[in-house]
CSV table of C-alpha atoms in Angstrom, one decimal:
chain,number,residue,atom,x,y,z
C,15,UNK,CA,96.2,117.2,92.3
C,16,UNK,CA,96.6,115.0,89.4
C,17,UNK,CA,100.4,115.9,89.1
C,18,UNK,CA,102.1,112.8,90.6
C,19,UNK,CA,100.0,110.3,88.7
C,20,UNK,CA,100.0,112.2,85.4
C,21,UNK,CA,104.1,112.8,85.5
C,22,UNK,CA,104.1,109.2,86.5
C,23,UNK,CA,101.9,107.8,83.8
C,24,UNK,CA,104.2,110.1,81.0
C,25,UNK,CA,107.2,108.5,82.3
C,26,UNK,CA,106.3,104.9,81.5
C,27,UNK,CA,104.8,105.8,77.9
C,28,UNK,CA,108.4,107.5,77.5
C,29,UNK,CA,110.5,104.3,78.8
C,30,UNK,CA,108.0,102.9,76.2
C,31,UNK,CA,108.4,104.9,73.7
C,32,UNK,CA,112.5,104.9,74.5
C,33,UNK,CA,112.7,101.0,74.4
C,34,UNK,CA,110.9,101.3,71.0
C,35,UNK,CA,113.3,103.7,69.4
C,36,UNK,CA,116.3,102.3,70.9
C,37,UNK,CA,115.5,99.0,69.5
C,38,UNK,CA,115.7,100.7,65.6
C,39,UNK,CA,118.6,102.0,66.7
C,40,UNK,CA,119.9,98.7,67.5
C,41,UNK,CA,118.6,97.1,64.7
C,42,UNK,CA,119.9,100.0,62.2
C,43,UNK,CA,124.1,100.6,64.1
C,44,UNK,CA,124.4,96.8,65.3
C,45,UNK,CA,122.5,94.3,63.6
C,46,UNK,CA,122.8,95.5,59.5
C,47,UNK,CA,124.4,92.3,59.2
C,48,UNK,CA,122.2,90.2,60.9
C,49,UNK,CA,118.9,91.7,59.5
C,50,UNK,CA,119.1,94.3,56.4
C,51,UNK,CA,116.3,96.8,56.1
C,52,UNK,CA,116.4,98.9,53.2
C,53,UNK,CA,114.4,101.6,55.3
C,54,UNK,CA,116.9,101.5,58.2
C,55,UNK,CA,120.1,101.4,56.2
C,56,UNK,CA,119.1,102.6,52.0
C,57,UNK,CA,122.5,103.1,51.2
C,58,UNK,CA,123.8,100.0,51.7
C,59,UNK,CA,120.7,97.8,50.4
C,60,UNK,CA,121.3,100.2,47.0
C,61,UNK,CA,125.0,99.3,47.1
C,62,UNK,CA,125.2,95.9,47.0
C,63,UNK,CA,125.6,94.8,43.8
C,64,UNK,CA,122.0,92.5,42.9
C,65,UNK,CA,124.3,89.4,41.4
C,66,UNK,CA,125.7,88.5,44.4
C,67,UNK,CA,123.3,88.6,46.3
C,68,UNK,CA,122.5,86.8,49.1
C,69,UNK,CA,125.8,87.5,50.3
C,70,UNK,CA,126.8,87.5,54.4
C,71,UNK,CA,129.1,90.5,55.8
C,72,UNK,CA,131.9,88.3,55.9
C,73,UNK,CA,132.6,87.6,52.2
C,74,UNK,CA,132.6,91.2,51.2
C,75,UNK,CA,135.7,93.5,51.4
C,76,UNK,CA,135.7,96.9,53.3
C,77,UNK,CA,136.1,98.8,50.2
C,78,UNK,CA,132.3,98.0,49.1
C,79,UNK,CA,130.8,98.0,52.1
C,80,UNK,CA,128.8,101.0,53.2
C,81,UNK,CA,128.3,100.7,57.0
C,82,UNK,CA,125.3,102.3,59.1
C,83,UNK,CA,127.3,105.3,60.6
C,84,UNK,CA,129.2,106.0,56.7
C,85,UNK,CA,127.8,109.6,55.4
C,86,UNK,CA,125.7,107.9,52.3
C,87,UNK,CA,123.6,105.9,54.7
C,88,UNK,CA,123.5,108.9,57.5
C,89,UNK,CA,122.2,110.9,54.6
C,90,UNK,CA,119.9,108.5,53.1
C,91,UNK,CA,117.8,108.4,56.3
C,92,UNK,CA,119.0,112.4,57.2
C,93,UNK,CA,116.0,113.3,54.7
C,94,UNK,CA,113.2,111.3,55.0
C,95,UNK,CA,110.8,113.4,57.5
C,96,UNK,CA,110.0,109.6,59.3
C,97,UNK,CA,113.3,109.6,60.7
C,98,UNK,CA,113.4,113.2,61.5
C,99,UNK,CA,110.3,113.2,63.6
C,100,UNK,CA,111.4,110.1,65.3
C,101,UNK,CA,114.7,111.5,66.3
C,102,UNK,CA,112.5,114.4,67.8
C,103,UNK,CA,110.4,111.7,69.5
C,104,UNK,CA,113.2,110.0,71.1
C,105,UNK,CA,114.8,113.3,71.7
C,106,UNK,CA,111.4,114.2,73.8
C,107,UNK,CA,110.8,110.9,75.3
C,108,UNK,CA,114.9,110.5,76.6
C,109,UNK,CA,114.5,113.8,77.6
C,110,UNK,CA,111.1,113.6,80.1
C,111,UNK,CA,112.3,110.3,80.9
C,112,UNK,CA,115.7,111.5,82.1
C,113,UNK,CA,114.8,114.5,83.7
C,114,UNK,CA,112.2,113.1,85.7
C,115,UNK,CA,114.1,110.5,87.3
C,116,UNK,CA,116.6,113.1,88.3
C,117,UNK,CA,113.9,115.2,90.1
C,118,UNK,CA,112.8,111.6,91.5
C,119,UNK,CA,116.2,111.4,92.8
C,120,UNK,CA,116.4,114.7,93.7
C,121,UNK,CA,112.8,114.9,95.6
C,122,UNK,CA,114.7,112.2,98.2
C,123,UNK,CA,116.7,114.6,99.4
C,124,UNK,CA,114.0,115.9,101.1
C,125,UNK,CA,114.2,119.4,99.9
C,126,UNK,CA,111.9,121.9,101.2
C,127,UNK,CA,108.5,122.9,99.4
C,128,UNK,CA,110.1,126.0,97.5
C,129,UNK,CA,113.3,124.6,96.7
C,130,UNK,CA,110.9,121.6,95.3
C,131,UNK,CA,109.3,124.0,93.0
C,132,UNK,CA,112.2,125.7,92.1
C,133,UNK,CA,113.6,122.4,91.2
C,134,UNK,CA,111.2,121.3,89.3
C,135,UNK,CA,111.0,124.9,87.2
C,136,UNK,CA,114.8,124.4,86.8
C,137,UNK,CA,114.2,120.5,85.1
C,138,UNK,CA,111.4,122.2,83.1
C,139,UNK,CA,113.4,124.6,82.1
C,140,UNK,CA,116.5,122.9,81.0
C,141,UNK,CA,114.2,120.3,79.1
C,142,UNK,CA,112.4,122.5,77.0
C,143,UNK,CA,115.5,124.2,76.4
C,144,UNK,CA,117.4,120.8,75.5
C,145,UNK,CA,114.3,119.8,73.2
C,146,UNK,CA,114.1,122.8,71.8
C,147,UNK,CA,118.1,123.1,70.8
C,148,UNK,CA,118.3,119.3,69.8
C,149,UNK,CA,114.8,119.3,67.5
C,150,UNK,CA,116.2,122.4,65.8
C,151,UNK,CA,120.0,120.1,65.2
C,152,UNK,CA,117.4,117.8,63.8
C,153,UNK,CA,115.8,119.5,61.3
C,154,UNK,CA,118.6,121.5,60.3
C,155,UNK,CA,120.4,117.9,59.7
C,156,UNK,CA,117.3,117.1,57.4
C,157,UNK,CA,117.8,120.4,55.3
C,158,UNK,CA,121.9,119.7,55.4
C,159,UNK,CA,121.3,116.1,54.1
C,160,UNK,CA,118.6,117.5,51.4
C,161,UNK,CA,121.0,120.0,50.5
C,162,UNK,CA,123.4,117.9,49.9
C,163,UNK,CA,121.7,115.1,48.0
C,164,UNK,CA,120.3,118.2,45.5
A,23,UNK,CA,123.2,78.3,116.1
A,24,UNK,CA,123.7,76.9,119.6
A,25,UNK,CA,122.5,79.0,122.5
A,26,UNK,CA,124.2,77.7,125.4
A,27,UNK,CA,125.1,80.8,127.3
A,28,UNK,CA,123.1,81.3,130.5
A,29,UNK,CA,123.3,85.1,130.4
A,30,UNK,CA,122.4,87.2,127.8
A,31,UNK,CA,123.5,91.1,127.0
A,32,UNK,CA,120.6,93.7,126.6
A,33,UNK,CA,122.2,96.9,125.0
A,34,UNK,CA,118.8,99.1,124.9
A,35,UNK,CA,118.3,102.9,123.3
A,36,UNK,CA,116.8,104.5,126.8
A,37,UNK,CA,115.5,107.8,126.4
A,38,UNK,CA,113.0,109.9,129.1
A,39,UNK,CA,111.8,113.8,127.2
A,40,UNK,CA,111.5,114.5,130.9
A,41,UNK,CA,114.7,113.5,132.2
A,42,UNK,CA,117.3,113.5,129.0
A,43,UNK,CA,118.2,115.4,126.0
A,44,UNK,CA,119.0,112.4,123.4
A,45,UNK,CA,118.4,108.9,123.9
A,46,UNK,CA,121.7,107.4,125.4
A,47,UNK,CA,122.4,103.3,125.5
A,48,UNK,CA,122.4,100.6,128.8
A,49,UNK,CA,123.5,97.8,129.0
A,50,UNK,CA,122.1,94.9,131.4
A,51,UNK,CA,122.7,91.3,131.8
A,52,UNK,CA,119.8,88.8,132.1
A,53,UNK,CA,119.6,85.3,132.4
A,54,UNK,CA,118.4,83.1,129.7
A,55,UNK,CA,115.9,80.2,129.0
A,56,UNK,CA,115.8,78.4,126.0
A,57,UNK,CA,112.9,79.6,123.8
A,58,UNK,CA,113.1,83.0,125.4
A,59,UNK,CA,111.6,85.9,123.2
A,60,UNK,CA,113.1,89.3,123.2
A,61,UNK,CA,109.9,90.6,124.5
A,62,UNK,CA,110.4,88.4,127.8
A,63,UNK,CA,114.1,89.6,128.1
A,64,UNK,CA,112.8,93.0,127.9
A,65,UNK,CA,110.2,92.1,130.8
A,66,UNK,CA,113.5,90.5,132.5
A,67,UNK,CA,115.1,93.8,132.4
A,68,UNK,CA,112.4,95.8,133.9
A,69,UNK,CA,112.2,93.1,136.7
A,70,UNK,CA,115.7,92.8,137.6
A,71,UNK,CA,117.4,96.0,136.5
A,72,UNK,CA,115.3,98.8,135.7
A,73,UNK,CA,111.6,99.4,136.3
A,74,UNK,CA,111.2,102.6,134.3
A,75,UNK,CA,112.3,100.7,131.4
A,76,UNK,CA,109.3,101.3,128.5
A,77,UNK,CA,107.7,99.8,125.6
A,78,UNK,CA,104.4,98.8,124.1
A,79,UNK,CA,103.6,95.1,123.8
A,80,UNK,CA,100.2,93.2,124.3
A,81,UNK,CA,99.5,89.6,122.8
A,82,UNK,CA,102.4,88.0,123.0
A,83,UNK,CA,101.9,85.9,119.5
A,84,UNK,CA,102.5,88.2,117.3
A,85,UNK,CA,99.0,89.7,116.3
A,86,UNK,CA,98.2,93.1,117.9
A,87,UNK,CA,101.1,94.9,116.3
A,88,UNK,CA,102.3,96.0,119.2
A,89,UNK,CA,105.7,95.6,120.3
A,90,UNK,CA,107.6,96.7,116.9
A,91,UNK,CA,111.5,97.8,117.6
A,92,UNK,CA,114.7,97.7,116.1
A,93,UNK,CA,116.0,94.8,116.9
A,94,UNK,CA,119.9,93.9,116.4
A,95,UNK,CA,119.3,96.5,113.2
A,96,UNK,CA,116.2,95.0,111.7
A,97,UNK,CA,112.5,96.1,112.7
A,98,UNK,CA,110.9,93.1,114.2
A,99,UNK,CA,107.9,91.8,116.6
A,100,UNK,CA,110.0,91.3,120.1
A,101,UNK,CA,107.5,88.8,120.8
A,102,UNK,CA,108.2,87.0,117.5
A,103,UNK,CA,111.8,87.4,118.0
A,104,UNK,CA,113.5,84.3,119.5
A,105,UNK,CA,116.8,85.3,121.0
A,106,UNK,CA,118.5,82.2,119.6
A,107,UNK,CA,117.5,83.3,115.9
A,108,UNK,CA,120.1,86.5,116.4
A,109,UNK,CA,122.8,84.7,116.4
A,110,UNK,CA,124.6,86.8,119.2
A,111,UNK,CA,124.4,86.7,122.7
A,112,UNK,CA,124.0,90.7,122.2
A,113,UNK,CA,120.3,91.9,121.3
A,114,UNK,CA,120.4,95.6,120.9
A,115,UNK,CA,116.9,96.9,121.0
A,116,UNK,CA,115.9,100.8,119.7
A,117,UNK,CA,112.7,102.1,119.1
A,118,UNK,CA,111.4,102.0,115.3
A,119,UNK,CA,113.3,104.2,113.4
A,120,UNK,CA,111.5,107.3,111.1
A,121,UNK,CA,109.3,107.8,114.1
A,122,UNK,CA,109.3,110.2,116.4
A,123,UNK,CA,110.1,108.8,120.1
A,124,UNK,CA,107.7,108.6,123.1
A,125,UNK,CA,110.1,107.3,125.5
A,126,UNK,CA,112.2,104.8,125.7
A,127,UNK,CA,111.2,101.9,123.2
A,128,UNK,CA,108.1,103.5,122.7
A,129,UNK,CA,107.7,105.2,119.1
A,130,UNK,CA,105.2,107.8,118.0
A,131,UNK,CA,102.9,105.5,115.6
A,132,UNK,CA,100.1,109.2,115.8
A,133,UNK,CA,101.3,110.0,112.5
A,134,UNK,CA,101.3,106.8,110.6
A,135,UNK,CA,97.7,106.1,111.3
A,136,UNK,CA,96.6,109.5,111.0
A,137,UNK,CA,98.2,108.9,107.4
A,138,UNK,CA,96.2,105.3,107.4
A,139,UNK,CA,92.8,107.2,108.3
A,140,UNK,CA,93.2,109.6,105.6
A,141,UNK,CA,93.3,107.0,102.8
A,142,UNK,CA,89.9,105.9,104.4
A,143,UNK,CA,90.9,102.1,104.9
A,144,UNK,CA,87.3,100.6,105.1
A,145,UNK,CA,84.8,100.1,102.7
A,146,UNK,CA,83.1,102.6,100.5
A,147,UNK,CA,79.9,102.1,99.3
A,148,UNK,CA,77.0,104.3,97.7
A,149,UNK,CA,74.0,102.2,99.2
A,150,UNK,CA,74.7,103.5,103.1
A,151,UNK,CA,71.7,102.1,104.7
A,152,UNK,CA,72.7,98.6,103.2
A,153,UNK,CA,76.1,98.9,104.7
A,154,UNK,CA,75.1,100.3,108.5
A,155,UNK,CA,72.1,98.4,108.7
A,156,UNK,CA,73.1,95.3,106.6
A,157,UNK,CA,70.4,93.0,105.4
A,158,UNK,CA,72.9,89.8,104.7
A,159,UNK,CA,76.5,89.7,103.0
A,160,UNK,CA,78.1,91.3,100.1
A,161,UNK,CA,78.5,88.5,97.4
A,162,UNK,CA,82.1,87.8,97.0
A,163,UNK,CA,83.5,84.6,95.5
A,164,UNK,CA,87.6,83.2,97.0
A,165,UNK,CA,88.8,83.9,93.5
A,166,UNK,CA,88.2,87.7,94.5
A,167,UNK,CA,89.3,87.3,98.0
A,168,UNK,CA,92.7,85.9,96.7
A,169,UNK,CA,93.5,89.6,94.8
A,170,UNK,CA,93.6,91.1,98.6
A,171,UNK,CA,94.1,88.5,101.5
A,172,UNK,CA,97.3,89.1,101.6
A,173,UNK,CA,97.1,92.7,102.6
A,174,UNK,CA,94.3,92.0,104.9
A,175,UNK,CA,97.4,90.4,107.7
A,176,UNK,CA,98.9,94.0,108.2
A,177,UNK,CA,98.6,94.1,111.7
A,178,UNK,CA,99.8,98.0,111.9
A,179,UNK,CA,103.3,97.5,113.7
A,180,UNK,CA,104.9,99.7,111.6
A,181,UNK,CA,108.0,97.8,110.9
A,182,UNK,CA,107.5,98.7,107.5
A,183,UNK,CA,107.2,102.3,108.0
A,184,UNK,CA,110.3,101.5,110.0
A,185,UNK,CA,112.5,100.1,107.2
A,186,UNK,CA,111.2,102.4,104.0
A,187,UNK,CA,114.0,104.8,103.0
A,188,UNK,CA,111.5,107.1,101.1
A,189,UNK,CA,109.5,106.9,104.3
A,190,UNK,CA,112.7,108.4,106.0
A,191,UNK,CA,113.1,111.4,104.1
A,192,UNK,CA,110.0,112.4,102.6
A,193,UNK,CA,107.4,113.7,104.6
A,194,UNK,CA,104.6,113.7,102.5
A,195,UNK,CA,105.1,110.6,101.6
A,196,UNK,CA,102.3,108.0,103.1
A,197,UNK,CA,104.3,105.3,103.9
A,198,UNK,CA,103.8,101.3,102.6
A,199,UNK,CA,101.3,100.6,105.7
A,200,UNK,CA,98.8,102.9,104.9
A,201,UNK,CA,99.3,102.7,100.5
A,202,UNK,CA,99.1,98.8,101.2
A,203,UNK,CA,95.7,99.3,102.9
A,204,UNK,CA,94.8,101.4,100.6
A,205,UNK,CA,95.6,99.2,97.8
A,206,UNK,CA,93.5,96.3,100.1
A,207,UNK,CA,90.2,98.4,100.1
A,208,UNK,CA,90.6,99.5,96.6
A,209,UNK,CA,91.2,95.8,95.6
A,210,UNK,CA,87.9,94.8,97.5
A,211,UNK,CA,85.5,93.9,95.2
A,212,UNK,CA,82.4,95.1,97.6
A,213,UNK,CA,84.1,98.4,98.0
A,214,UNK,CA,83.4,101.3,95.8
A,215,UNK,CA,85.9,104.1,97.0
A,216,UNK,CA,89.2,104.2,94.4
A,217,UNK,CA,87.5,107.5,92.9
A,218,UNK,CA,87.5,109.1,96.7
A,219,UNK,CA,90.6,107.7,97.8
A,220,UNK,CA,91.9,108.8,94.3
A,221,UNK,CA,92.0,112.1,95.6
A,222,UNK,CA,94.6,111.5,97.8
A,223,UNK,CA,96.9,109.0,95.8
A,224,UNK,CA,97.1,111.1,93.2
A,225,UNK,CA,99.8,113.3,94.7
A,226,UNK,CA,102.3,113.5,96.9
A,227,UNK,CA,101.2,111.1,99.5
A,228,UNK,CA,100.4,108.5,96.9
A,229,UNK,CA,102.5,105.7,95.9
A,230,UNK,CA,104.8,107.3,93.5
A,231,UNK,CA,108.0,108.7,95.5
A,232,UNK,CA,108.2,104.6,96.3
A,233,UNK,CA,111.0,103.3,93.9
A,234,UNK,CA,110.8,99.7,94.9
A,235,UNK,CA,113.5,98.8,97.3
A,236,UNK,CA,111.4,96.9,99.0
A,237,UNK,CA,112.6,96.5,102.5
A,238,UNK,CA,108.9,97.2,103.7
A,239,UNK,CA,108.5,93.7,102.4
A,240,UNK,CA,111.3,92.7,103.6
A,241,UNK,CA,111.1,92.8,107.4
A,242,UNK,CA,107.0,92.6,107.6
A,243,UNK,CA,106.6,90.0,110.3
A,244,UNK,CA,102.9,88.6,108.7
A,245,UNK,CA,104.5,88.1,105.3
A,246,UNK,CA,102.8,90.6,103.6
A,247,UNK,CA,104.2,92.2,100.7
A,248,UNK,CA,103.6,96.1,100.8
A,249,UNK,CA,105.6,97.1,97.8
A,250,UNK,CA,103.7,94.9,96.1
A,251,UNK,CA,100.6,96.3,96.7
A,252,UNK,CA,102.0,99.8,95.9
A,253,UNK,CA,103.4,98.8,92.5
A,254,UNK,CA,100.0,97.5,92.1
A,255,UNK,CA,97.8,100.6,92.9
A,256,UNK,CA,100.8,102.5,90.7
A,257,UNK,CA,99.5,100.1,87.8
A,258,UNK,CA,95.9,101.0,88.6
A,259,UNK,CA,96.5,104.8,88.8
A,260,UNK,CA,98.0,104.9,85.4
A,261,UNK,CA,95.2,103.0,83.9
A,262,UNK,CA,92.6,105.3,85.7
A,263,UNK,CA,94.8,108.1,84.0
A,264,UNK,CA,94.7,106.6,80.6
A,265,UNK,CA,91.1,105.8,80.9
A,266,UNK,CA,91.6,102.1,81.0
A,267,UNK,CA,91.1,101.5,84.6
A,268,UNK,CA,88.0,99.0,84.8
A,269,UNK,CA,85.4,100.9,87.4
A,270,UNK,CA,83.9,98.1,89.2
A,271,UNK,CA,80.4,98.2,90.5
A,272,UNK,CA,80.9,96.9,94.2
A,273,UNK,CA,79.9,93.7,95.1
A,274,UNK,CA,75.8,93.2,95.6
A,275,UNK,CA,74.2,91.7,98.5
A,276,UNK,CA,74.3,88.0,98.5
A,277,UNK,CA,70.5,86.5,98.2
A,278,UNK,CA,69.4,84.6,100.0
A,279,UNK,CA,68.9,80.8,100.0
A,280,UNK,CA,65.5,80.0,98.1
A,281,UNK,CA,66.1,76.1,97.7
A,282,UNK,CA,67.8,74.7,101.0
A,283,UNK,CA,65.9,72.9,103.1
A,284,UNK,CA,66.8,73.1,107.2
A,285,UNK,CA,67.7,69.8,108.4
A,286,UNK,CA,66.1,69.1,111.5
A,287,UNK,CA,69.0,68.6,114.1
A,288,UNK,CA,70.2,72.3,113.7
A,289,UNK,CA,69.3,74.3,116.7
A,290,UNK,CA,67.7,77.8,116.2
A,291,UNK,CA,69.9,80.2,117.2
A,292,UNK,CA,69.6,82.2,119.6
A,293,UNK,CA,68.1,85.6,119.9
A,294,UNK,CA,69.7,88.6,119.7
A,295,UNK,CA,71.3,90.2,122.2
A,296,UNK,CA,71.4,93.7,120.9
């Protein structure tokens, strides 16, 4: 009998856990070059060469800079297990989020009591199937980027 | 606006199960007098044009909750409707919408309050023999009051029920008149019932096919704010799921006064009756 408030109380912690993760993402694709972490970004905190340093975005040429999406950066974090099990996390948490809405949105409708059930097997499945292909794409980009660094 | 016509146009939703098939629309003219309500145009109507005519209304000010209908597209009181505040010399009246019709203006409210009784709007307490055979008040200071005195003016029109689109098109969906009561009782801080009325909020009747577009709000005519109270009990249900809902021990009975003194000029009152 629990169902509505437990599937309601997971969707918050997810739009939690979503606003969380999104926020690295921010902070590690749109805001290197307003606030540098050498966890977020490692390639581009290594490359910068440690006499010039401070030194803004601005006064730096193209050729030396290593932005967030280049391959030595997506590699740098591709390894470490952190960033693995948060893309899982986010993966997870976009996914319930998502999904549930949709049956929300779906449950207006007013569809009858088996088509609700059928519905809600459907969104079940199609998340567990999306998690399950998209965790796997994440650890198999942790053993590419391992791979690659040996 | 300035209301100087001395007619005005009635366009009302008439429909007889006996007689009809689906509601149809008429039309009358009645005269009008400045101040006039809808509820006395409707009254017009059935004195000058058609007797039949049908609705429910009984105070006339706007606190029985009678006379809720669609009027000129928004659920309103007709007694706490001025004609002049339409701004039209057209009032087209309907029966409340989402409910099932009676006759005429007269809605089917059976189902709303049998949705209201189930979420057991009164107040829930362990000590039963304190509560039928009360030996003074329950302790409860206006700070407390304030959480909930809001939702204690729902006078049960249903105008809300009337305006909710979730209301509209799910049926197991409770509605914001009886989850706002709900929310009153289980805000009450000399009631001790959220773990039975739990039982029902917890599904689908419970607040959570609400997504907050507030129309319920909207068009209450006591100003109370439903989908407020239903974002609330949301709040409380996820704490209670996450084990940081505070369970309250309901208010204790006041004691009594050990220090006053009676001044002399105050009568003894008088004995009981019953």
């Amino acid at each position: 009998m629990m169902r509505d408030q437990k599937l309601w109380a997971w969707h918050l912690i997810a739009g939690a856990v979503i606003l969380v993760l999104l926020g690295v993402h921010m902070l590690t694709m749109h805001m290197e070059g307003v606030i540098r972490i050498q966890s977020l970004n490692p390639a581009s905190v290594e490359h910068v060469d440690k006499d010039r340093v401070p030194q803004t975005r601005d006064q730096k040429s193209d050729e030396e800079d290593i932005h967030p999406i280049d391959w030595a950066n997506v590699r740098a974090r591709g390894v470490r297990t952190l960033y693995m099990a948060s893309y899982i996390f986010l993966l997870g948490a976009a996914l319930f989020h998502g999904l549930y809405g949709l049956r929300n949105i779906l449950f207006e409708l007013n569809p009858a009591v088996w088509l609700r059930k059928t519905l809600s097997a459907l969104l079940l499945l199609l998340g567990l199937g999306l998690f399950v292909y998209g965790a796997w794409a994440a650890v198999m980009a942790r053993a590419i980027a391992r791979a690659w660094k040996a | 606006m300035s209301t100087k016509f001395e007619n005005i146009s009635y366009r009302i939703r008439r429909f007889d199960p006996e007689r009809d098939t689906a509601p149809h629309w008429e039309e009358y003219r009645v005269p009008y007098t400045p101040g006039m309500t809808v509820l006395e145009g409707l009254w017009k109507v059935k004195e000058l044009h058609s007797p039949t005519l049908a609705w429910r209304s009984s105070c006339r000010m706007g606190v029985c909750g009678s006379c809720g209908m669609l009027i000129n597209g928004k659920p309103r009181l007709a007694c706490n409707t001025q004609i002049a505040e339409l701004s039209s010399d057209t009032v087209v009246v309907a029966p409340l919408p989402n409910f099932d019709i009676v006759r005429d203006l007269v809605p089917e409210l059976a189902p709303m309050f049998a949705s209201h009784q189930a979420l057991m709007p009164y107040v829930i307490r362990e000590d039963v023999e304190e509560r039928e055979h009360p030996t003074n008040e329950f302790f409860q200071s206006a700070h407390e009051l304030e959480h909930y005195l809001q939702f204690t003016y729902c006078i049960k029109c249903g105008c809300c029920m009337a305006a909710c689109p979730t209301f509209a098109t799910d049926a197991l969906y409770s509605g914001p008149m009886p989850l706002g009561q709900a929310h009153r009782y289980n805000s009450d801080t000399r009631d001790g019932g959220f773990a039975a009325r739990k039982q029902m909020l917890v599904g689908e009747p419970g607040p959570w096919r609400c997504h907050y577009a507030g129309e319920c709000s909207r068009v209450c005519p006591k100003g109370v704010d439903p989908a407020k109270a239903i974002q609330l009990m949301k709040r409380e249900l996820v704490f209670d799921y996450l084990g940081l809902h505070k369970t309250k021990c309901p208010a204790n009975v006041a004691g009594k006064p050990t220090d006053g003194k009676r001044r002399d000029n105050i009568p003894e009152a008088p004995p009981h009756t019953v």
